[in-house]
Coordinates of C-alpha atoms and ligand atoms in Angstrom, one line a residue:
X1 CA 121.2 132.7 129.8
X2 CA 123.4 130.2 128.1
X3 CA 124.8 128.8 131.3
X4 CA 121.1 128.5 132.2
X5 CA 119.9 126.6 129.1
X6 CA 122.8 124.3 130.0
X7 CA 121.8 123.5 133.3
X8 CA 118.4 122.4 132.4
X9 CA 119.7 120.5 130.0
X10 CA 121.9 118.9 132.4
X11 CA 119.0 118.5 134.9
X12 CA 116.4 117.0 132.1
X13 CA 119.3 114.6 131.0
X14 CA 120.3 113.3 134.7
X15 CA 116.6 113.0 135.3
X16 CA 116.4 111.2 132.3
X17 CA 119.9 108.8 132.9
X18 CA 118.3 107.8 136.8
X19 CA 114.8 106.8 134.9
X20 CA 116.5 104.9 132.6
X21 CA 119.0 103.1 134.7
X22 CA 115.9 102.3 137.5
X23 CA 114.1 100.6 134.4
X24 CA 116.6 99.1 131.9
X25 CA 118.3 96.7 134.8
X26 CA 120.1 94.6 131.6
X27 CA 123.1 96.3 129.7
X28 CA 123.4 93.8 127.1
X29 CA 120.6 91.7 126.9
X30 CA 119.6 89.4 123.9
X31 CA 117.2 90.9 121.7
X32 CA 113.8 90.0 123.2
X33 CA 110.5 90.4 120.9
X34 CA 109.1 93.8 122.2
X35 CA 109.6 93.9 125.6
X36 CA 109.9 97.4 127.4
X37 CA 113.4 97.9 127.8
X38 CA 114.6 95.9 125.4
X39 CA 115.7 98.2 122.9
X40 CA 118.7 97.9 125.0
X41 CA 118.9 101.4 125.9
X42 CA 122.3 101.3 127.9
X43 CA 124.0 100.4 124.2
X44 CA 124.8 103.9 123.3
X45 CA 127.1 103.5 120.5
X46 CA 126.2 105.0 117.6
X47 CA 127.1 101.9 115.4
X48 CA 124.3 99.7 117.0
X49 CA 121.0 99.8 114.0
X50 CA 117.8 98.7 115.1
X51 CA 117.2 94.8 115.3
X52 CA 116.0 93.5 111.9
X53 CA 112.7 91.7 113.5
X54 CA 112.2 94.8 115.8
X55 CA 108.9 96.4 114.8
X56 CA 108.8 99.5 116.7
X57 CA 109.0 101.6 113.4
X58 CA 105.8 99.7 112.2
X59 CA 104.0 100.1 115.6
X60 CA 105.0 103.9 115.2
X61 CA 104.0 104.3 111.9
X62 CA 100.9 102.3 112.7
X63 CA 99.7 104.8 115.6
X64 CA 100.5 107.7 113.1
X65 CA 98.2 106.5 110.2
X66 CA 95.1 105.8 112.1
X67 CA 92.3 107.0 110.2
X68 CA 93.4 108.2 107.8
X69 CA 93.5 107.1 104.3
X70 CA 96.5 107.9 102.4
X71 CA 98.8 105.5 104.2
X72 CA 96.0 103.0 104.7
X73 CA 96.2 102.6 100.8
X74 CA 99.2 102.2 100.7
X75 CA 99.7 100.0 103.2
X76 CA 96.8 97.6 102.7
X77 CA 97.1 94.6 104.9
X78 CA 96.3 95.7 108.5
X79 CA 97.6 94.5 111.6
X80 CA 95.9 96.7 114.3
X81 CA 92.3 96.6 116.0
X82 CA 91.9 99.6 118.3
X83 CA 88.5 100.4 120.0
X84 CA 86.8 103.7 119.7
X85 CA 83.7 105.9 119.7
X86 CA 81.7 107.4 116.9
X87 CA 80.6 110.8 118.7
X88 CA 76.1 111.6 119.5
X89 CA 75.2 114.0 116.5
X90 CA 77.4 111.9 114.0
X91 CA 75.6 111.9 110.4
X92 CA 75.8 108.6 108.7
X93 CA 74.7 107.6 104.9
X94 CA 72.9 104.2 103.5
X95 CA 72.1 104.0 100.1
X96 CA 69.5 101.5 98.9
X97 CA 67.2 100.3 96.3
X98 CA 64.2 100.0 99.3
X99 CA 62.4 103.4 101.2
X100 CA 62.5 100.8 104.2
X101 CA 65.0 101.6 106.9
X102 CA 67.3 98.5 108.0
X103 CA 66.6 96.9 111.2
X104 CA 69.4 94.4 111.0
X105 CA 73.2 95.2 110.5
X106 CA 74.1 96.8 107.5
X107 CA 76.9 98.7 105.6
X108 CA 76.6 102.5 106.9
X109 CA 79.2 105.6 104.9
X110 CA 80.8 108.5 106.6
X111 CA 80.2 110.6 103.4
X112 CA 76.8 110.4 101.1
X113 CA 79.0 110.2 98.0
X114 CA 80.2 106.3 98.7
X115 CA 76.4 105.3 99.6
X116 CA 75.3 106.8 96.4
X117 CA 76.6 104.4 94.3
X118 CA 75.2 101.4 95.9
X119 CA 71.2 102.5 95.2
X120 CA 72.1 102.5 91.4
X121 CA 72.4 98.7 90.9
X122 CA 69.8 99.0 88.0
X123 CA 68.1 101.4 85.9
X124 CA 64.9 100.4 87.3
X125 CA 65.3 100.5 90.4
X126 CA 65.2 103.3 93.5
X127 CA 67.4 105.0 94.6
X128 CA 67.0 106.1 98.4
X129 CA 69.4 107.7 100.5
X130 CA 69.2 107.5 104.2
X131 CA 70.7 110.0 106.6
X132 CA 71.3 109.3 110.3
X133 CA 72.6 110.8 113.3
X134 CA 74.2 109.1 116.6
X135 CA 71.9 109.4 119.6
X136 CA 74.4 108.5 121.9
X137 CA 78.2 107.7 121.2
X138 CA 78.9 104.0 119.4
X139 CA 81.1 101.6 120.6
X140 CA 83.3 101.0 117.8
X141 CA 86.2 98.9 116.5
X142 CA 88.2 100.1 114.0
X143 CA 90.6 98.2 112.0
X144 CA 93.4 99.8 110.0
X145 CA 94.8 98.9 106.4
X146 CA 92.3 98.9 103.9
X147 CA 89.5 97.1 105.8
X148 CA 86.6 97.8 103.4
X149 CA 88.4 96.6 100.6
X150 CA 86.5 93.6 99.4
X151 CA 90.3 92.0 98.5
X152 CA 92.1 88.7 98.8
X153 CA 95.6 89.4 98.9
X154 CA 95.6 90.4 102.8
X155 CA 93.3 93.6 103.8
X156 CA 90.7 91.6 105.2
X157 CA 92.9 88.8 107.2
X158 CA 92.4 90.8 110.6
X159 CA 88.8 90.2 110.3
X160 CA 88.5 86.9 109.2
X161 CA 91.3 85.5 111.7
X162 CA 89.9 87.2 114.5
X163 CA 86.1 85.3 113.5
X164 CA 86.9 82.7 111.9
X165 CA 90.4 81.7 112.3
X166 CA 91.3 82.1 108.8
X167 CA 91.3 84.5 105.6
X168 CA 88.6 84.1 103.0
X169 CA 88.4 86.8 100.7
X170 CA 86.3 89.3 99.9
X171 CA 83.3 87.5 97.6
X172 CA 80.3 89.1 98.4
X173 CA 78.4 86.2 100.1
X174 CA 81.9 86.2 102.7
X175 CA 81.3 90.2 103.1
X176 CA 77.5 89.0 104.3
X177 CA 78.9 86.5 106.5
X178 CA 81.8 88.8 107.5
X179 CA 79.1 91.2 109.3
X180 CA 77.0 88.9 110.7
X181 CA 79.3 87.1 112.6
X182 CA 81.2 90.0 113.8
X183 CA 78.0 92.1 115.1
X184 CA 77.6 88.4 116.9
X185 CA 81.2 88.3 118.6
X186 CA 81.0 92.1 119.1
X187 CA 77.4 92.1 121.0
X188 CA 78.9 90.3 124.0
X189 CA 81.1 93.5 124.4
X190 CA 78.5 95.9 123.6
X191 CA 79.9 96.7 120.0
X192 CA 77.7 98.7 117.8
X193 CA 80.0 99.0 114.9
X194 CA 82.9 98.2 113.5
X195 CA 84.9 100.4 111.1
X196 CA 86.5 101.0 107.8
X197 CA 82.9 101.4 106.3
X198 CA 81.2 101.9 109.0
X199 CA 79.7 98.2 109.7
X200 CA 76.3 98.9 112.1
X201 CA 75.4 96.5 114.2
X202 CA 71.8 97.3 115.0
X203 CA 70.5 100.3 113.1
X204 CA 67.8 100.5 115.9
X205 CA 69.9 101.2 118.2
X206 CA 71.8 104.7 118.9
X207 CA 70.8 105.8 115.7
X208 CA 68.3 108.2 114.8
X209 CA 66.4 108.9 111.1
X210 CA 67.3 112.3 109.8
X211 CA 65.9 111.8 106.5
X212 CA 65.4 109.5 103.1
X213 CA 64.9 110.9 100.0
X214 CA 63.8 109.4 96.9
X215 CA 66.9 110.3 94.3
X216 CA 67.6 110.4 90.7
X217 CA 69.1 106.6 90.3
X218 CA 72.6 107.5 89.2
X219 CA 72.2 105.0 86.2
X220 CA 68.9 107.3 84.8
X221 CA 71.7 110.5 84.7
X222 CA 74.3 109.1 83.2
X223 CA 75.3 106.6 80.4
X224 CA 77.1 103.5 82.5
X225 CA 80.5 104.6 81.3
X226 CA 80.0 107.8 82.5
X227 CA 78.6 107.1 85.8
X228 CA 81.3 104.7 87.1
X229 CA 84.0 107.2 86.1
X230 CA 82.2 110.0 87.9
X231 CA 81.0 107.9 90.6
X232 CA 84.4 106.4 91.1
X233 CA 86.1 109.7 91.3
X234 CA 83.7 111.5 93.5
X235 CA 83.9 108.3 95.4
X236 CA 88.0 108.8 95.6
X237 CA 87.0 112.5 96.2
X238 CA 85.1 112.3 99.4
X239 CA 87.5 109.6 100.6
X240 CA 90.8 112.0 99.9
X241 CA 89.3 114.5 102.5
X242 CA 90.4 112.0 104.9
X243 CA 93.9 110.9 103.4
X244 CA 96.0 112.6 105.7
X245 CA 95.5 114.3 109.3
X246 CA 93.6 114.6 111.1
X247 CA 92.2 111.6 109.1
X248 CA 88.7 110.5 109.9
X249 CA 87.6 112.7 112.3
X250 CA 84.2 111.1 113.1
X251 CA 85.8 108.1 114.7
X252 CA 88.1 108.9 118.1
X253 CA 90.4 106.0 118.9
X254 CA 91.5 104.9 122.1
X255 CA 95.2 103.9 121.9
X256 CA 95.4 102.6 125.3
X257 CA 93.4 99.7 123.6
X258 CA 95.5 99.3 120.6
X259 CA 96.1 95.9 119.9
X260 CA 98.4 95.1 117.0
X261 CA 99.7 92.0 115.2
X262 CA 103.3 93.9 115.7
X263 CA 103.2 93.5 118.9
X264 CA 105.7 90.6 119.1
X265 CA 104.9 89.8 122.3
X266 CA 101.5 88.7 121.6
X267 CA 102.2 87.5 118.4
X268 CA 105.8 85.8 118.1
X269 CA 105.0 83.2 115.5
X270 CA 104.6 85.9 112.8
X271 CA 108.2 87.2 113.4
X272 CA 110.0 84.3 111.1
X273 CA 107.0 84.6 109.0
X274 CA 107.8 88.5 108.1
X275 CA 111.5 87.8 108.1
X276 CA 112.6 89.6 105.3
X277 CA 110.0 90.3 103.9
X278 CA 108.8 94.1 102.9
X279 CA 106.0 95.8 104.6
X280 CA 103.7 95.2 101.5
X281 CA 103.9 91.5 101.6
X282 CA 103.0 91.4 105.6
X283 CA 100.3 89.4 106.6
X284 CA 98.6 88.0 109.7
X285 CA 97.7 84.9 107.9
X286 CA 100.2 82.1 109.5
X287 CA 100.1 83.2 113.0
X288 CA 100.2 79.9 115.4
X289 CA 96.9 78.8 117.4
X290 CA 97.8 80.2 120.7
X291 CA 99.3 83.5 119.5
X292 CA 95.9 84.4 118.0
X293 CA 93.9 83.0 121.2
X294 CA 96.4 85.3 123.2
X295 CA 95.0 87.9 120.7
X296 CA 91.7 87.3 121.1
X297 CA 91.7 87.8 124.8
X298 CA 93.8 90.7 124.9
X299 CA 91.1 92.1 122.6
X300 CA 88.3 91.1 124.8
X301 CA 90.1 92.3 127.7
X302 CA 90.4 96.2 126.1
X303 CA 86.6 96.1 125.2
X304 CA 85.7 94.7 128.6
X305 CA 88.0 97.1 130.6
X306 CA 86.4 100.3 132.5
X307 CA 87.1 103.3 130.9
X308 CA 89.5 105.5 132.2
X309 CA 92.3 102.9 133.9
X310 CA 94.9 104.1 131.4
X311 CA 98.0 106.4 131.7
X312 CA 96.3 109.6 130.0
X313 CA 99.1 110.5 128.0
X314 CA 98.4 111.6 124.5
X315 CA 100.1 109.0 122.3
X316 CA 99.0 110.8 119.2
X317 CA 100.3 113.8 119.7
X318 CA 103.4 112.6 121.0
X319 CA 103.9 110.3 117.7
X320 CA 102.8 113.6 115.8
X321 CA 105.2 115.6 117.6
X322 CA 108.2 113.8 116.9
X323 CA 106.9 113.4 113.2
X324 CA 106.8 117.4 112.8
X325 CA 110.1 117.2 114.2
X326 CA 112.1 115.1 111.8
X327 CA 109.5 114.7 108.9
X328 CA 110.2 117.7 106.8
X329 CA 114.1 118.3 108.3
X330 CA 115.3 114.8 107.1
X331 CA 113.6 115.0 103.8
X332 CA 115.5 118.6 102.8
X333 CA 118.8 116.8 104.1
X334 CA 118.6 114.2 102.0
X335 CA 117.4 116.3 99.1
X336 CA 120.1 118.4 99.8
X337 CA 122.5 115.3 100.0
X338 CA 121.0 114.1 96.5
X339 CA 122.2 117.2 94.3
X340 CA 125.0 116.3 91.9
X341 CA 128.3 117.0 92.9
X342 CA 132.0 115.8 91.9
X343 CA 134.0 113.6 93.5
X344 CA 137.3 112.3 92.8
X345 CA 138.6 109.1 93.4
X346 CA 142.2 109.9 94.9
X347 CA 141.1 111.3 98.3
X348 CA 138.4 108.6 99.0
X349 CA 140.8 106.7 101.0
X350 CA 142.1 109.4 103.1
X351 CA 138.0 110.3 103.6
X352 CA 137.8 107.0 104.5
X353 CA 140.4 106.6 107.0
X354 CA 139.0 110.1 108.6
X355 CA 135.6 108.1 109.0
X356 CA 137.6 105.1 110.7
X357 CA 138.9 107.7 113.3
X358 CA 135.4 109.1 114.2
X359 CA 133.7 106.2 114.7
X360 CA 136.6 105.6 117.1
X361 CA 136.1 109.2 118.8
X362 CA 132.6 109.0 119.6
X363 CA 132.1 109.0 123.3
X364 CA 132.2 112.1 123.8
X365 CA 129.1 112.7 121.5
X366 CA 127.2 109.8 123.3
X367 CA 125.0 112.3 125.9
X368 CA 123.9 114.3 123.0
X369 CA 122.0 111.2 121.1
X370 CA 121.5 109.4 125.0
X371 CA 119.4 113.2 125.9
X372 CA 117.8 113.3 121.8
X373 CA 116.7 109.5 122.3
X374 CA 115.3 110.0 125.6
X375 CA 114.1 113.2 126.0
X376 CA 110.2 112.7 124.8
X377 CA 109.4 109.4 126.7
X378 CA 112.3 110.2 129.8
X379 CA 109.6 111.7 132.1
X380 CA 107.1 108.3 131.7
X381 CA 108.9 106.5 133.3
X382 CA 106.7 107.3 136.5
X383 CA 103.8 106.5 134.6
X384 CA 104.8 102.6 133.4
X385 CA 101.9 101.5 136.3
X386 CA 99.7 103.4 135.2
X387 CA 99.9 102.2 131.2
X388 CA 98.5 99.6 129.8
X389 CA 99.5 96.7 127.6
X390 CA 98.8 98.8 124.3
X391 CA 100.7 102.1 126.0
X392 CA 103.3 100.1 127.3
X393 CA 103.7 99.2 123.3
X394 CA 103.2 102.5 122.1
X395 CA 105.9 103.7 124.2
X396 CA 108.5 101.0 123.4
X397 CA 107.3 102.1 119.4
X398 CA 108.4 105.3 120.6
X399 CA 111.6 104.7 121.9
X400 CA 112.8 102.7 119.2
X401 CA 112.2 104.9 116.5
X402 CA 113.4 107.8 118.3
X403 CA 116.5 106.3 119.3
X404 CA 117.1 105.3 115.6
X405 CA 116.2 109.0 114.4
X406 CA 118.8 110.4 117.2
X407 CA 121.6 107.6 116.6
X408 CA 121.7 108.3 112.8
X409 CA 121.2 112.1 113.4
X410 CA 124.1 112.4 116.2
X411 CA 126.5 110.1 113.7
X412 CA 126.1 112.5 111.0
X413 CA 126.5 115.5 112.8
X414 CA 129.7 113.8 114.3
X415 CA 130.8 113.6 111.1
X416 CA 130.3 117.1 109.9
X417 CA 132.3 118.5 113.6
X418 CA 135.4 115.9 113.0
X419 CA 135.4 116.9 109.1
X420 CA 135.5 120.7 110.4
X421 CA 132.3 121.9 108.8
X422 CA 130.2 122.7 112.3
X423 CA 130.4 126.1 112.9
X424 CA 130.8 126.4 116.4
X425 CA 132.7 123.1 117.2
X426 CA 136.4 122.1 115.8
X427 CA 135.5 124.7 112.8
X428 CA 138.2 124.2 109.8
X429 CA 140.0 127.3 108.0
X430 CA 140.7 125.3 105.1
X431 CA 138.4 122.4 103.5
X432 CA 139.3 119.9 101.6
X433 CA 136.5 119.7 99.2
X434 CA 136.6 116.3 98.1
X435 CA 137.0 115.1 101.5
X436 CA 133.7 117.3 102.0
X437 CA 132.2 115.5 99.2
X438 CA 133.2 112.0 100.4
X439 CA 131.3 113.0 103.7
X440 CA 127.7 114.1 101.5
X441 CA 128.0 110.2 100.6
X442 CA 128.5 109.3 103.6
X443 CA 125.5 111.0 105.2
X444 CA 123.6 110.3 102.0
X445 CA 123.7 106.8 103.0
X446 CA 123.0 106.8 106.3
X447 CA 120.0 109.0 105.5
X448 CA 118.5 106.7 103.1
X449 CA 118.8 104.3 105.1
X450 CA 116.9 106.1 108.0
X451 CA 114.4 107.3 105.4
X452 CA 113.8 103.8 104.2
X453 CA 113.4 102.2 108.0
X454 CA 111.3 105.0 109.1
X455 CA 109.1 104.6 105.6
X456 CA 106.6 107.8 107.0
X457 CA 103.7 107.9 104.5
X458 CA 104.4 111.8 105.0
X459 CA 106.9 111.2 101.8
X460 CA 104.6 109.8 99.9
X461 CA 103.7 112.4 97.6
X462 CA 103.6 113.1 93.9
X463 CA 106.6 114.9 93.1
X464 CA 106.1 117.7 90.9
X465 CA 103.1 118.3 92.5
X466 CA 99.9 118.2 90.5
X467 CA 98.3 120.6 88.2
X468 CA 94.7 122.3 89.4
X469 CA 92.8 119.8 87.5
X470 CA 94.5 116.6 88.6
X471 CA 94.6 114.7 92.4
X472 CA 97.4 112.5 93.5
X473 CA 96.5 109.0 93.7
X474 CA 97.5 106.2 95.2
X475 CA 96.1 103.0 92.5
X476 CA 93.6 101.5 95.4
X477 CA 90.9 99.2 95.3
X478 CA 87.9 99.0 93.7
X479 CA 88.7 100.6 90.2
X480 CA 91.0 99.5 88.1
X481 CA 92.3 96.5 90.5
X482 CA 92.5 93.2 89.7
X483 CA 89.3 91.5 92.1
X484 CA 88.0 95.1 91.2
X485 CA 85.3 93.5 88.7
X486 CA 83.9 91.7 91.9
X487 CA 81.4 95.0 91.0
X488 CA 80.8 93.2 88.3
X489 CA 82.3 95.6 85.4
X490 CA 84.5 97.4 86.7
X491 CA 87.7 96.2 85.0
X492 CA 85.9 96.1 81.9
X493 CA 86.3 99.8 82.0
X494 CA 89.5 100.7 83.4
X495 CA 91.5 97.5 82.8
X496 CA 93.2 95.9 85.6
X497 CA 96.4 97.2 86.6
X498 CA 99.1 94.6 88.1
X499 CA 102.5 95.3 89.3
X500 CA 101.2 98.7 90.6
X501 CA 98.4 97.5 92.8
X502 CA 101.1 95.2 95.0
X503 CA 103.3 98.3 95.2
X504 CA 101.2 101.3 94.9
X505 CA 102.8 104.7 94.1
X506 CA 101.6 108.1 93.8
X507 CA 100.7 109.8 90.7
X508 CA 98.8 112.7 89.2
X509 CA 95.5 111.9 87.8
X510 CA 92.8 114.1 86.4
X511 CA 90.4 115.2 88.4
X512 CA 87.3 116.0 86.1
X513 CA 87.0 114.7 82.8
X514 CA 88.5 112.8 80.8
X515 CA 89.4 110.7 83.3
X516 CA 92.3 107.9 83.3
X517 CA 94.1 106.3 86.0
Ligands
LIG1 C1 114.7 87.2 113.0 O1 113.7 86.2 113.2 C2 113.9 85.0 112.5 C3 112.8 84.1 112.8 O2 112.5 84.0 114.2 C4 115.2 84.4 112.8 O3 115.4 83.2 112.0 C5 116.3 85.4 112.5 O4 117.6 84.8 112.9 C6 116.1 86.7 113.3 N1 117.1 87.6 112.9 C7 118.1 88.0 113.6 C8 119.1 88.9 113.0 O5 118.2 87.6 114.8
LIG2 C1 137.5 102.0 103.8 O1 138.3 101.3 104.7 C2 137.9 100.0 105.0 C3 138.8 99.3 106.0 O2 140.0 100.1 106.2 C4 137.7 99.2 103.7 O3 137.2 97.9 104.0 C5 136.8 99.9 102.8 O4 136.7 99.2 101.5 C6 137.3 101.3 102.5 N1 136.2 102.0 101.7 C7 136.5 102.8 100.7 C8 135.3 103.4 100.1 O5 137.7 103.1 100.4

C-alpha cells in the first residue's frame, strides 16, 4: 500500500516536473510584472520569498473575497471588475417616498432592510417598498471593495476611472451622475446592472413587480435617535449574512472575466505607485493614460466575448480549496508557536549555527515543496489555450501563493527533521530543549511572516469571541465614519471615529440595545 502511495506520488510529481519544464523555458529570469511563468518556478530553494511588487497574494485573496462582505470592509478600495449574472426569480427591494415604480435607473437592495431606510427621509412623507423579481437573468458587473460606500478616500476610484478618468467622491449629486453614466457605457454591452448595491439600469427591463406596500415611515415609529441606531444595525444585520462565504449568493461571477488593477500586466504604472505601501492605502487613482485605456478594452472585450470560450475550471473552488487547506492549520501553528516559553541565551549560538547547516542541506527536501507548490495547478497546464486572460491570472495568483505557503511550510518542517523532532525522519533520543526553543522562534518568524503576506480575511475575527447579545464588527461606512454625515446627521449621533476607519479592526458590539460602536 505504502509502496503504492509512493508511486503515485512519484507519477503525479514527474507529470508535474515535464508540465513545468515544457512551460517555464527561463531558469532565472528577471522578475517580470505577472507574466505566467514568471514566478520563476525552476528556483526551488527554499530561501527565495516572493518578489516585493508581485501581487499574486492580492489577486488570490481578491478571487477569495468576492461577494462577500467581511473582507470587502476591510479592504475598502477595490481593484477588480468581474462580470456576472443576477439569476430569473431574484427578489430585489426599492424603497421610496413615491407609490410610482421607476422607469429610469435607480438604486435597487438585495435585502428589504437597506431599502427601508431610504423611504423615511421625512416624517411626512411615504414610505413605499417595492419588491421585484428577475424575469430573465441580468447582465451584471460587480465591483469589489466597498463599492456602495459613498466615500472619498478610494472605494469608488474603480468606478469613476473607468467613466470618467478620475476619482470624485461620493457627494450625492456625483452618486446621480455615477449611475447615469455607467448605465450609458454599460448599455453598449448589454449591462443591466452594476453591483455593490445593486445599480439597475432599466427597471423596465427584466424585472417584474411583485408588490409595493404602503409602510409605517420609519420616522412615525421611532424617535430619530432611535431609528438610526435601529435602522443602522438592522442595516449591518442583513448585510452580515453576507460577510463571509458563500457571500452574496444572488450574484454568480464569472472569473474567466475578472479583470483586476493587480494585474500588473495591464496595469504597470501602479506598481511604483503601491511600492511599499500597505494594502489599505492602495489605490487605482495614478494609473498612466494607456494602462487604463488597456483596461478599458480588456473590459469591453470580457463583456463582448461569447459565453463559454473559457477553460471551465472552477477557480473558486480551487482558491477555496487551498484556503481550507492551510487557513485553520497555519493559524493553530502559529498560536501554538505564540505560547510563552523560556529560552536561554547561551545555546542561541549553537541553534544558530544548526540553522546555518540546514539551510545548507536542503536539496534533498526540494521535491517535497517542488510536488506541495505544484500539485493543485500541475495538471492545467494542458488547459493554458483554453484560459483566458483573467484565468491565465487567476492561475499565476495561484501558483504564487501556493508556492509561498509550500516554501515556508517545507523550510519549517526541515527544520523540525534536522533539529530531531520529526517522528519518523532523523528522530533524536535526547533533545536539547533550548535548542528546541530557539527553533519555536525560528518557525514563529517565518510563520508571521507568511501570515502577514498571505493577510486571509479568514483571521480576521474578534478574538474572544462575542457574547449572544453582541456582533463582531468591522467600523465601516456609513455610521460613525468621518463623510458618514453625507446622510446628513449621522455623525451627530455616533461621532466620527478616525484612526480606526483607515485601519478597520474587529470588535464586539451590541447587538440590540443600547447600542455603541
Ligand atoms: C518594485 O517596483 C518599484 C517601482 O517600479 C521599483 O522602484 C522597485 O525597485 C521594485 N522593487 C524591487 C525589489 O525590484
Ligand atoms: C547567527 O549567525 C549569523 C552569521 O553567522 C549572524 O549574523 C547572526 O547574528 C547570528 N544570529 C544569532 C541570533 O545569534
Amino acid at each position: 500500500m505504502l509502496r503504492f502511495t509512493f508511486w503515485c506520488l512519484l507519477t503525479v510529481f514527474l507529470v508535474c516536473v515535464f508540465a513545468t519544464q515544457v512551460s517555464f523555458h527561463s531558469s532565472h529570469v528577471e522578475w517580470q510584472p505577472g507574466a505566467l511563468g514568471d514566478n520563476d518556478l525552476e528556483d526551488w530553494s527554499l530561501d527565495t520569498s516572493p518578489h516585493p511588487n508581485s501581487t499574486d497574494h492580492l489577486v488570490f485573496e481578491t478571487v477569495h473575497s468576492l461577494l462577500q462582505r467581511w473582507p470587502n470592509t476591510r479592504m475598502r478600495n477595490g481593484h477588480a471588475i468581474v462580470p456576472g449574472i443576477i439569476p430569473k426569480g431574484t427578489l430585489l427591494y426599492h424603497g421610496t417616498t413615491s407609490n410610482v415604480f421607476p422607469t429610469m435607473h435607480e438604486w435597487f437592495a438585495t435585502d428589504p432592510e437597506h431599502s427601508y431606510l431610504f423611504c423615511g427621509i421625512s416624517v411626512e412623507a411615504e414610505c413605499w417598498l417595492f419588491t421585484i423579481a428577475t424575469t430573465r437573468p441580468l447582465k451584471v458587473v460587480y465591483f469589489d471593495g466597498s463599492s456602495a460606500a459613498k466615500l472619498q478616500d478610494g472605494a469608488l476610484d474603480t468606478q469613476d476611472l473607468l467613466l470618467w478618468g478620475e476619482p470624485r467622491g461620493g457627494t450625492a449629486k456625483e452618486d446621480m451622475q455615477r449611475i447615469e453614466d455607467i448605465c450609458k457605457w454599460g448599455g453598449k454591452y448589454k449591462v443591466d446592472a452594476f453591483v455593490s448595491e445593486v445599480m439597475l439600469c432599466d427597471p423596465t427591463s427584466g424585472v417584474r413587480v411583485i408588490s409595493s406596500s404602503n409602510l409605517a415611515s420609519p420616522l412615525t415609529q421611532w424617535p430619530q435617535k432611535t431609528l438610526l441606531e435601529v435602522s443602522a444595525f438592522e442595516i449591518m444585520n442583513a448585510a452580515a449574512w453576507h460577510n463571509r462565504l458563500p457571500g452574496e449568493t444572488r450574484v454568480h461571477l464569472n472569473l474567466a472575466g475578472l479583470v483586476t488593477f493587480y494585474d500588473t500586466q495591464l496595469a504597470p504604472s501602479l506598481v511604483p505607485i503601491r511600492a511599499g505601501q500597505e494594502r489599505w492605502d492602495h489605490r487605482v487613482q495614478g494609473i498612466s493614460s494607456e494602462d487604463l485605456s488597456a483596461t478599458r478594452t480588456r473590459l469591453e472585450e470580457v463583456l463582448t466575448r461569447q459565453e463559454g470560450l473559457s477553460s471551465g475550471i472552477d477557480w473558486a473552488s480551487l482558491i477555496q480549496v487551498i484556503v481550507d487547506r492551510y487557513a485553520e492549520r497555519l493559524d493553530s501553528v502559529q498560536y501554538l508557536l505564540s505560547a510563552p516559553a523560556t529560552n536561554p541565551d547561551d545555546v542561541l549560538d549553537l541553534a544558530n549555527k544548526t540553522q546555518t547547516q540546514l539551510r545548507t542541506e536542503l536539496d534533498w527536501a526540494t521535491p517535497v515543496f517542488r510536488l506541495c507548490a505544484t500539485t493543485h495547478t500541475c495538471s492545467m497546464d494542458s488547459e493554458l489555450s483554453f484560459m483566458t486572460d483573467s484565468e491565465k491570472l487567476v492561475l499565476q495568483a495561484v501558483r504564487g501563493t501556493t508556492r509561498e505557503i509550500c516554501r515556508v511550510v517545507t523550510k519549517m518542517w526541515v527544520a523540525g527533521v534536522h533539529a530531531g523532532i520529526d517522528p519518523l525522519l532523523n528522530t533524536k533520543e535526547h533533545f536539547d530543549v533550548a535548542k528546541v526553543a530557539h527553533l519555536r522562534n525560528a518557525w514563529l518568524e517565518d510563520l508571521n511572516h507568511l501570515i502577514t503576506w498571505l493577510d486571509w480575511s479568514e483571521w480576521v475575527k474578534c478574538n474572544p469571541a462575542c457574547d449572544r447579545e453582541e456582533v463582531c464588527y468591522l467600523p465601516t461606512w456609513p455610521v460613525g465614519f468621518p463623510g458618514g454625515d453625507k446622510l446628513g446627521y449621522v455623525s451627530t449621533i455616533f461621532p466620527p471615529i478616525t484612526e480606526e476607519w483607515i485601519r478597520p479592526q474587529p470588535k464586539c458590539i451590541r447587538r440590540v440595545a443600547p447600542y455603541g460602536f
